[in-house]
GROMACS .gro file of N, CA and C in nm:
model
  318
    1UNK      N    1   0.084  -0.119   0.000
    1UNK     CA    2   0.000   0.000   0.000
    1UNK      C    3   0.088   0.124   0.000
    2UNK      N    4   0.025   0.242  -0.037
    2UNK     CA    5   0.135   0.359  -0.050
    2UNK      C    6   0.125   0.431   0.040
    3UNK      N    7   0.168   0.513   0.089
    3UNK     CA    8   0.188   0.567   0.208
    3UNK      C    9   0.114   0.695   0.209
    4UNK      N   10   0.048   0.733   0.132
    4UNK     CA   11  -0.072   0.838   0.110
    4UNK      C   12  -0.184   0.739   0.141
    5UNK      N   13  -0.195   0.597   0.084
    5UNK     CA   14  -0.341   0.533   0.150
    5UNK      C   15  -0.336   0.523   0.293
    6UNK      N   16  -0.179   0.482   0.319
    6UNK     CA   17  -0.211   0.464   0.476
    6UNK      C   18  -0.255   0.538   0.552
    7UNK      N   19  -0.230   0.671   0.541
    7UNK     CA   20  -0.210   0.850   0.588
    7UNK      C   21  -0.336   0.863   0.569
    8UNK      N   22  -0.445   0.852   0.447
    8UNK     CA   23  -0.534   0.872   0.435
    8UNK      C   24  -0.678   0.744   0.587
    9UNK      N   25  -0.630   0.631   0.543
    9UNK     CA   26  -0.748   0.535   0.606
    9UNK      C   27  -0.699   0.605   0.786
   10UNK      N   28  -0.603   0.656   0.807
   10UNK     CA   29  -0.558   0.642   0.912
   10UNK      C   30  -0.628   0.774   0.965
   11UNK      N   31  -0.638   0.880   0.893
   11UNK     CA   32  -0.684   0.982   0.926
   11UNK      C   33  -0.876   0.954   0.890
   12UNK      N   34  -0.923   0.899   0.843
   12UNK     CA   35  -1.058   0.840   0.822
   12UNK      C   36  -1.093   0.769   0.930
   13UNK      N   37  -0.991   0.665   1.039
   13UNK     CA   38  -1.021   0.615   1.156
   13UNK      C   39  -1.046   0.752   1.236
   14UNK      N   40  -0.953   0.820   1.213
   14UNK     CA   41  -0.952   0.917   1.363
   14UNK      C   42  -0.930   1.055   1.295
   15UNK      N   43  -1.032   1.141   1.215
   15UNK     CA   44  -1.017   1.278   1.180
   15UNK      C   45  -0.989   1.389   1.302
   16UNK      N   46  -0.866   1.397   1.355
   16UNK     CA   47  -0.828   1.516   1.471
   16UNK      C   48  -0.695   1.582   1.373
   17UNK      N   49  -0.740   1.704   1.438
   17UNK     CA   50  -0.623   1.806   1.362
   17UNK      C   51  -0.500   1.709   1.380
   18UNK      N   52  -0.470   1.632   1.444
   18UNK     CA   53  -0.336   1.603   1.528
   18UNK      C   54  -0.276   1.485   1.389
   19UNK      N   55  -0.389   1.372   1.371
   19UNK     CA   56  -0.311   1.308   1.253
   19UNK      C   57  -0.318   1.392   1.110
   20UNK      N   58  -0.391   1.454   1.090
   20UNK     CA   59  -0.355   1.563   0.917
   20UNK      C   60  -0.240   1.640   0.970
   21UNK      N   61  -0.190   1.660   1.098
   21UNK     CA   62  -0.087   1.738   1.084
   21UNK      C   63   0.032   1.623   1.047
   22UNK      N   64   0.038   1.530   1.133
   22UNK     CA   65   0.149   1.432   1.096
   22UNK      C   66   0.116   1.406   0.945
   23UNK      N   67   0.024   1.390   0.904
   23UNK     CA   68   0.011   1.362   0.771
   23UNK      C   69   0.134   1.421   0.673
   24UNK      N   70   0.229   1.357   0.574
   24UNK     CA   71   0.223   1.424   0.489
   24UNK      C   72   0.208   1.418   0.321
   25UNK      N   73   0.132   1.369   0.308
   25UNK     CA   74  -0.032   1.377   0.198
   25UNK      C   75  -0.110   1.504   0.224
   26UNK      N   76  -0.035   1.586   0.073
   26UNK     CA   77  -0.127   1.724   0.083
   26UNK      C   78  -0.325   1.710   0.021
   27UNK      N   79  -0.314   1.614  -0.055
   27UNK     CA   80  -0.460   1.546  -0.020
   27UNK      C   81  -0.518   1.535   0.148
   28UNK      N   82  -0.480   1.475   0.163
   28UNK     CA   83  -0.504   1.433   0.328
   28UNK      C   84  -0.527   1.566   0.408
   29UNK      N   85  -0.411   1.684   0.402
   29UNK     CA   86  -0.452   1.805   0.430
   29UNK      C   87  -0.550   1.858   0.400
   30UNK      N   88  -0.576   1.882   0.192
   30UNK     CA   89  -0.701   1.929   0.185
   30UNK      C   90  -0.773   1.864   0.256
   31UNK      N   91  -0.826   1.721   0.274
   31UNK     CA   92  -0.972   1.648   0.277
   31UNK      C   93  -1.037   1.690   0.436
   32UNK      N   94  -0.865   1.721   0.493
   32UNK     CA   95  -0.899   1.797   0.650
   32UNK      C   96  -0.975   1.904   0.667
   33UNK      N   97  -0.876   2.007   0.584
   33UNK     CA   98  -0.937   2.188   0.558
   33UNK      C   99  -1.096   2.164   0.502
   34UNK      N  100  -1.168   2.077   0.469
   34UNK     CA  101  -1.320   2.086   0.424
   34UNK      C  102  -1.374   2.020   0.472
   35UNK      N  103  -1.292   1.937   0.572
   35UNK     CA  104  -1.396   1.861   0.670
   35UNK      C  105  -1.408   1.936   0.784
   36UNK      N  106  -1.357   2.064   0.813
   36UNK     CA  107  -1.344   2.105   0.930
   36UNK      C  108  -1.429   2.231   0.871
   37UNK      N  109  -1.444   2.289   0.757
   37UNK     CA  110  -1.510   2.367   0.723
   37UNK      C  111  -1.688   2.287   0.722
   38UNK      N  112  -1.679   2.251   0.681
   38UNK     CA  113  -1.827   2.188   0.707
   38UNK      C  114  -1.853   2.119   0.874
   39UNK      N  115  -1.746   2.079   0.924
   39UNK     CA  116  -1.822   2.096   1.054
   39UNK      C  117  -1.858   2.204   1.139
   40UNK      N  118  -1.814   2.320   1.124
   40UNK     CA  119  -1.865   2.469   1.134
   40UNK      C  120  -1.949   2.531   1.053
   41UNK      N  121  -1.996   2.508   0.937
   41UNK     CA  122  -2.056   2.541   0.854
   41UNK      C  123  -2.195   2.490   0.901
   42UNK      N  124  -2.313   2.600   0.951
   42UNK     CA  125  -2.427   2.581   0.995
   42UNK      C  126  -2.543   2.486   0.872
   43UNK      N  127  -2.469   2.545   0.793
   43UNK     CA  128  -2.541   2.578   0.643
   43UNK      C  129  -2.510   2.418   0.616
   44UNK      N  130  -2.406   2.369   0.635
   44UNK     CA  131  -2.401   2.228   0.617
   44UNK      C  132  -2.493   2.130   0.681
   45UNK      N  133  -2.486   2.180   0.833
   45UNK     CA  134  -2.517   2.100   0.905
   45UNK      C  135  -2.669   2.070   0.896
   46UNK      N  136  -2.772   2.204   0.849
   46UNK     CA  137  -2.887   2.211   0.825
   46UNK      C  138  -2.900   2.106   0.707
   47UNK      N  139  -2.841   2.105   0.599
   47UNK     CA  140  -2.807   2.040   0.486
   47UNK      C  141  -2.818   1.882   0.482
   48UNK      N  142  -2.740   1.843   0.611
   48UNK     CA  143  -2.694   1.723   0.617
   48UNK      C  144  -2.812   1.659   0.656
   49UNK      N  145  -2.903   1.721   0.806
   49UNK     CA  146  -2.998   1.709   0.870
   49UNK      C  147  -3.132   1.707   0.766
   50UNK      N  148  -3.139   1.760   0.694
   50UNK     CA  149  -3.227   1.778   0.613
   50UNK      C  150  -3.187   1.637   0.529
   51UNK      N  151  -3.120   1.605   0.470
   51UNK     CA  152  -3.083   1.471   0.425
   51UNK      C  153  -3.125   1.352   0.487
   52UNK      N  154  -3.067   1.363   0.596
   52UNK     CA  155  -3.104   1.203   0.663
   52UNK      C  156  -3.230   1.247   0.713
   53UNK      N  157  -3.342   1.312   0.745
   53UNK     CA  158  -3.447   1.313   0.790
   53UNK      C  159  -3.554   1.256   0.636
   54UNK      N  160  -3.496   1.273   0.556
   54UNK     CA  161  -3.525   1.278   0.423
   54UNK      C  162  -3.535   1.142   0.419
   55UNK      N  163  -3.394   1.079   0.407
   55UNK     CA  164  -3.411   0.894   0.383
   55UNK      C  165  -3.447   0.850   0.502
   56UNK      N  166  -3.451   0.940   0.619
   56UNK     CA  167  -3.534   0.800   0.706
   56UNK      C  168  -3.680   0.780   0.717
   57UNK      N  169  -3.744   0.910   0.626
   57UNK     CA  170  -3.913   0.887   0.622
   57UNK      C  171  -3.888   0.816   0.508
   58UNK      N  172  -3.821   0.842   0.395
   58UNK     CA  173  -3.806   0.785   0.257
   58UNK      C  174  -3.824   0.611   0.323
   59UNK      N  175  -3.689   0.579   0.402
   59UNK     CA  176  -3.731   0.410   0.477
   59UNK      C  177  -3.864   0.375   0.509
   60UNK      N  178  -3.884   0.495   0.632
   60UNK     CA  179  -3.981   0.433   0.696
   60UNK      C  180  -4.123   0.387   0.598
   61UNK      N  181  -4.125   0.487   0.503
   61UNK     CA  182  -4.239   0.467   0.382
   61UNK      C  183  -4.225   0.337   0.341
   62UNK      N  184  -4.115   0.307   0.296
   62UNK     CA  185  -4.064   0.208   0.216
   62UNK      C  186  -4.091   0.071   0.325
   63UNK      N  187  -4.078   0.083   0.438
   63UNK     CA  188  -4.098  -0.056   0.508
   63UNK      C  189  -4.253  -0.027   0.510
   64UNK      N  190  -4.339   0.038   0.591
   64UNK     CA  191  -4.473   0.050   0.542
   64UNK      C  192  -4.489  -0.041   0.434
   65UNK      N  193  -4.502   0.027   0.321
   65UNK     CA  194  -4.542  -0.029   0.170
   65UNK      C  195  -4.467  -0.158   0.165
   66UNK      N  196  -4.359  -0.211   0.214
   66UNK     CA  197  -4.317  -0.360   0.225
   66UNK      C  198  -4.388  -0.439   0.311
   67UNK      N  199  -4.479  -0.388   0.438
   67UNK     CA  200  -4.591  -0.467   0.524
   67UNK      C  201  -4.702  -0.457   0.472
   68UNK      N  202  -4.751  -0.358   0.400
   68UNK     CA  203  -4.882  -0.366   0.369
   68UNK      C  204  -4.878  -0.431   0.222
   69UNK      N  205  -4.761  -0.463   0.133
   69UNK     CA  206  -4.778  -0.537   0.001
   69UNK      C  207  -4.784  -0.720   0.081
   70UNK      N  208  -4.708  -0.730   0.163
   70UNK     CA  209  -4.689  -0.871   0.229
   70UNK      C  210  -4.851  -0.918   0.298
   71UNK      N  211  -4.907  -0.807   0.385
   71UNK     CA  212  -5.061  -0.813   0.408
   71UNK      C  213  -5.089  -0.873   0.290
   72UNK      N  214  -5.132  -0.776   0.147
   72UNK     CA  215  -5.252  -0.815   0.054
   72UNK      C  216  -5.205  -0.928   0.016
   73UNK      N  217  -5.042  -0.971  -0.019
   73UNK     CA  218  -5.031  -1.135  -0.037
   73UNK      C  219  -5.070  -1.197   0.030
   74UNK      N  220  -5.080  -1.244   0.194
   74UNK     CA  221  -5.138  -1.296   0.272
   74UNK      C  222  -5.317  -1.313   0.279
   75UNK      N  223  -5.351  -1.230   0.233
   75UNK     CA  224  -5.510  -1.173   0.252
   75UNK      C  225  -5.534  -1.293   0.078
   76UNK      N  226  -5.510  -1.265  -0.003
   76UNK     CA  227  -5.511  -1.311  -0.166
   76UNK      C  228  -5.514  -1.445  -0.108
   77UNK      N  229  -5.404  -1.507  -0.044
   77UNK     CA  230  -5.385  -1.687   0.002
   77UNK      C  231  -5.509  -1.718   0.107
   78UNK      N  232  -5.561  -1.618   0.165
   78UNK     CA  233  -5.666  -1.664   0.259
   78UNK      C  234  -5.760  -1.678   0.147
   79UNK      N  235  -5.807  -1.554   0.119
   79UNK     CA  236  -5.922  -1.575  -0.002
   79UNK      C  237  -5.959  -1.678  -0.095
   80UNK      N  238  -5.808  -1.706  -0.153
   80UNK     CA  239  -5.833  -1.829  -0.232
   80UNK      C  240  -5.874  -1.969  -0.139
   81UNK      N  241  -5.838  -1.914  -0.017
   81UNK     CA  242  -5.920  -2.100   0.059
   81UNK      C  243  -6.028  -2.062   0.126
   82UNK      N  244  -6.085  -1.947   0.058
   82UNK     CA  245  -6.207  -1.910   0.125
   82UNK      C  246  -6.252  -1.849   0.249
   83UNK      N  247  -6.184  -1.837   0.276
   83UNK     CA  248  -6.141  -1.750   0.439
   83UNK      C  249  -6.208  -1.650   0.416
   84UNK      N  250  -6.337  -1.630   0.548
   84UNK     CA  251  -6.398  -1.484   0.545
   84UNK      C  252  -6.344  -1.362   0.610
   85UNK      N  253  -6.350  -1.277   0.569
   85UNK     CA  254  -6.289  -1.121   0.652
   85UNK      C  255  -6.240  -1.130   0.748
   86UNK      N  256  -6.356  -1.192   0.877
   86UNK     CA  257  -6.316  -1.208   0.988
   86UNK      C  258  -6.200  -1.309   1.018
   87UNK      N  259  -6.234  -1.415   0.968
   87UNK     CA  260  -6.103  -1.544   1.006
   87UNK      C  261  -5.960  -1.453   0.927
   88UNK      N  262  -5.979  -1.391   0.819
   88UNK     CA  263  -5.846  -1.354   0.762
   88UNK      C  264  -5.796  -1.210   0.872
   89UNK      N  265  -5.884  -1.167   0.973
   89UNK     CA  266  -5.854  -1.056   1.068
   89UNK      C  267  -5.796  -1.118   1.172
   90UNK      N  268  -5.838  -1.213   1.202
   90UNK     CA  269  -5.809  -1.288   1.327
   90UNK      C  270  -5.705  -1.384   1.325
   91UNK      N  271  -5.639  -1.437   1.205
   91UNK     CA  272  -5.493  -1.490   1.160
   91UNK      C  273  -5.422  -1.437   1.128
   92UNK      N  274  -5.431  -1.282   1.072
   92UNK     CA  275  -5.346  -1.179   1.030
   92UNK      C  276  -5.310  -1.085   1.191
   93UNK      N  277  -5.395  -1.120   1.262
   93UNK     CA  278  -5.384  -1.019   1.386
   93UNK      C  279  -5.428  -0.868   1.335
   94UNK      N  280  -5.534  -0.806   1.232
   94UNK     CA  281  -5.544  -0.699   1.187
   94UNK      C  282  -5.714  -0.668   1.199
   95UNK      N  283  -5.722  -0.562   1.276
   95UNK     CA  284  -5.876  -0.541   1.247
   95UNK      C  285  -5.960  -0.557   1.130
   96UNK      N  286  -6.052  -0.567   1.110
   96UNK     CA  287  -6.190  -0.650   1.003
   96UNK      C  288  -6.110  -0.526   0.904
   97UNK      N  289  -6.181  -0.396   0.997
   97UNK     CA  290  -6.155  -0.224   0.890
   97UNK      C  291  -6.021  -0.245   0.765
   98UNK      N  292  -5.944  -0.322   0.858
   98UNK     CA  293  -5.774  -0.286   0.787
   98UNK      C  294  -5.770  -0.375   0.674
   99UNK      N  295  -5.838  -0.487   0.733
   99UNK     CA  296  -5.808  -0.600   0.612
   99UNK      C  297  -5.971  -0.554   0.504
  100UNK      N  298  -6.047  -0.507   0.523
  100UNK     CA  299  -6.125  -0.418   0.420
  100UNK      C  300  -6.077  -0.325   0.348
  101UNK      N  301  -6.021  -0.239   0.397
  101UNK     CA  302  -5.865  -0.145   0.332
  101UNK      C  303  -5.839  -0.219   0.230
  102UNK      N  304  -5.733  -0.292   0.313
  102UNK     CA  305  -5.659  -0.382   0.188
  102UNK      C  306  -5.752  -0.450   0.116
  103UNK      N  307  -5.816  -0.482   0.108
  103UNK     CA  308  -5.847  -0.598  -0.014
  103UNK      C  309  -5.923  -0.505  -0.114
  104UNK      N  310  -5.977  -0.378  -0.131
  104UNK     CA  311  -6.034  -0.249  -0.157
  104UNK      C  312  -5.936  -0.237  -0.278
  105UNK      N  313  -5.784  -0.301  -0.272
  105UNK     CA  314  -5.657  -0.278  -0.322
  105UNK      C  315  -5.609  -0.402  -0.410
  106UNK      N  316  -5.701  -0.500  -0.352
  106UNK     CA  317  -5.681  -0.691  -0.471
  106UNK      C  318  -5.709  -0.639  -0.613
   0.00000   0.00000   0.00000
């Protein structure tokens, strides 16, 4: 390995002024000078925050819509053995209302 990767992963374990100074990889310096600017940078930080609040409703949607597509498969396999509303509420653990929802959606 070259001694700029090492300088680099080494300063990626532990970003403190103290290893970019030992550093000497003027990469490694820059990647310091803008990591330290954006951790003062309000404007970033709003930025960043605004990001991950972003993909974690973006997830949370996304697991939603992965339980409620797994419901209507489940609900479809009751149906086909004839299973009424209620028995498919009461094996799904889901109120009558919910599994009316869903199947609103077959």
């Amino acid at each position: 390995m070259s001694q700029e990767l090492i300088e680099f992963l080494r300063y990626v374990e532990n970003s403190t002024d103290e290893v970019a100074a030992e550093a000497e990889s003027k990469r490694v310096k820059r990647i310091h000078e803008r990591v330290c600017k954006v951790r003062t940078s309000e404007e970033a930080g709003v930025k960043y925050m605004q990001a991950w609040e972003e993909k974690y409703y973006e997830r949370e949607e996304g697991i939603l819509e992965g339980e409620r597509k797994k419901l209507k498969e489940l609900i479809r396999k009751k149906l086909a053995k004839e299973k009424t509303v209620d028995e498919i509420a009461d094996m799904l653990e889901e109120s009558v209302e919910a599994i009316e929802e869903l199947m609103k959606d077959l």
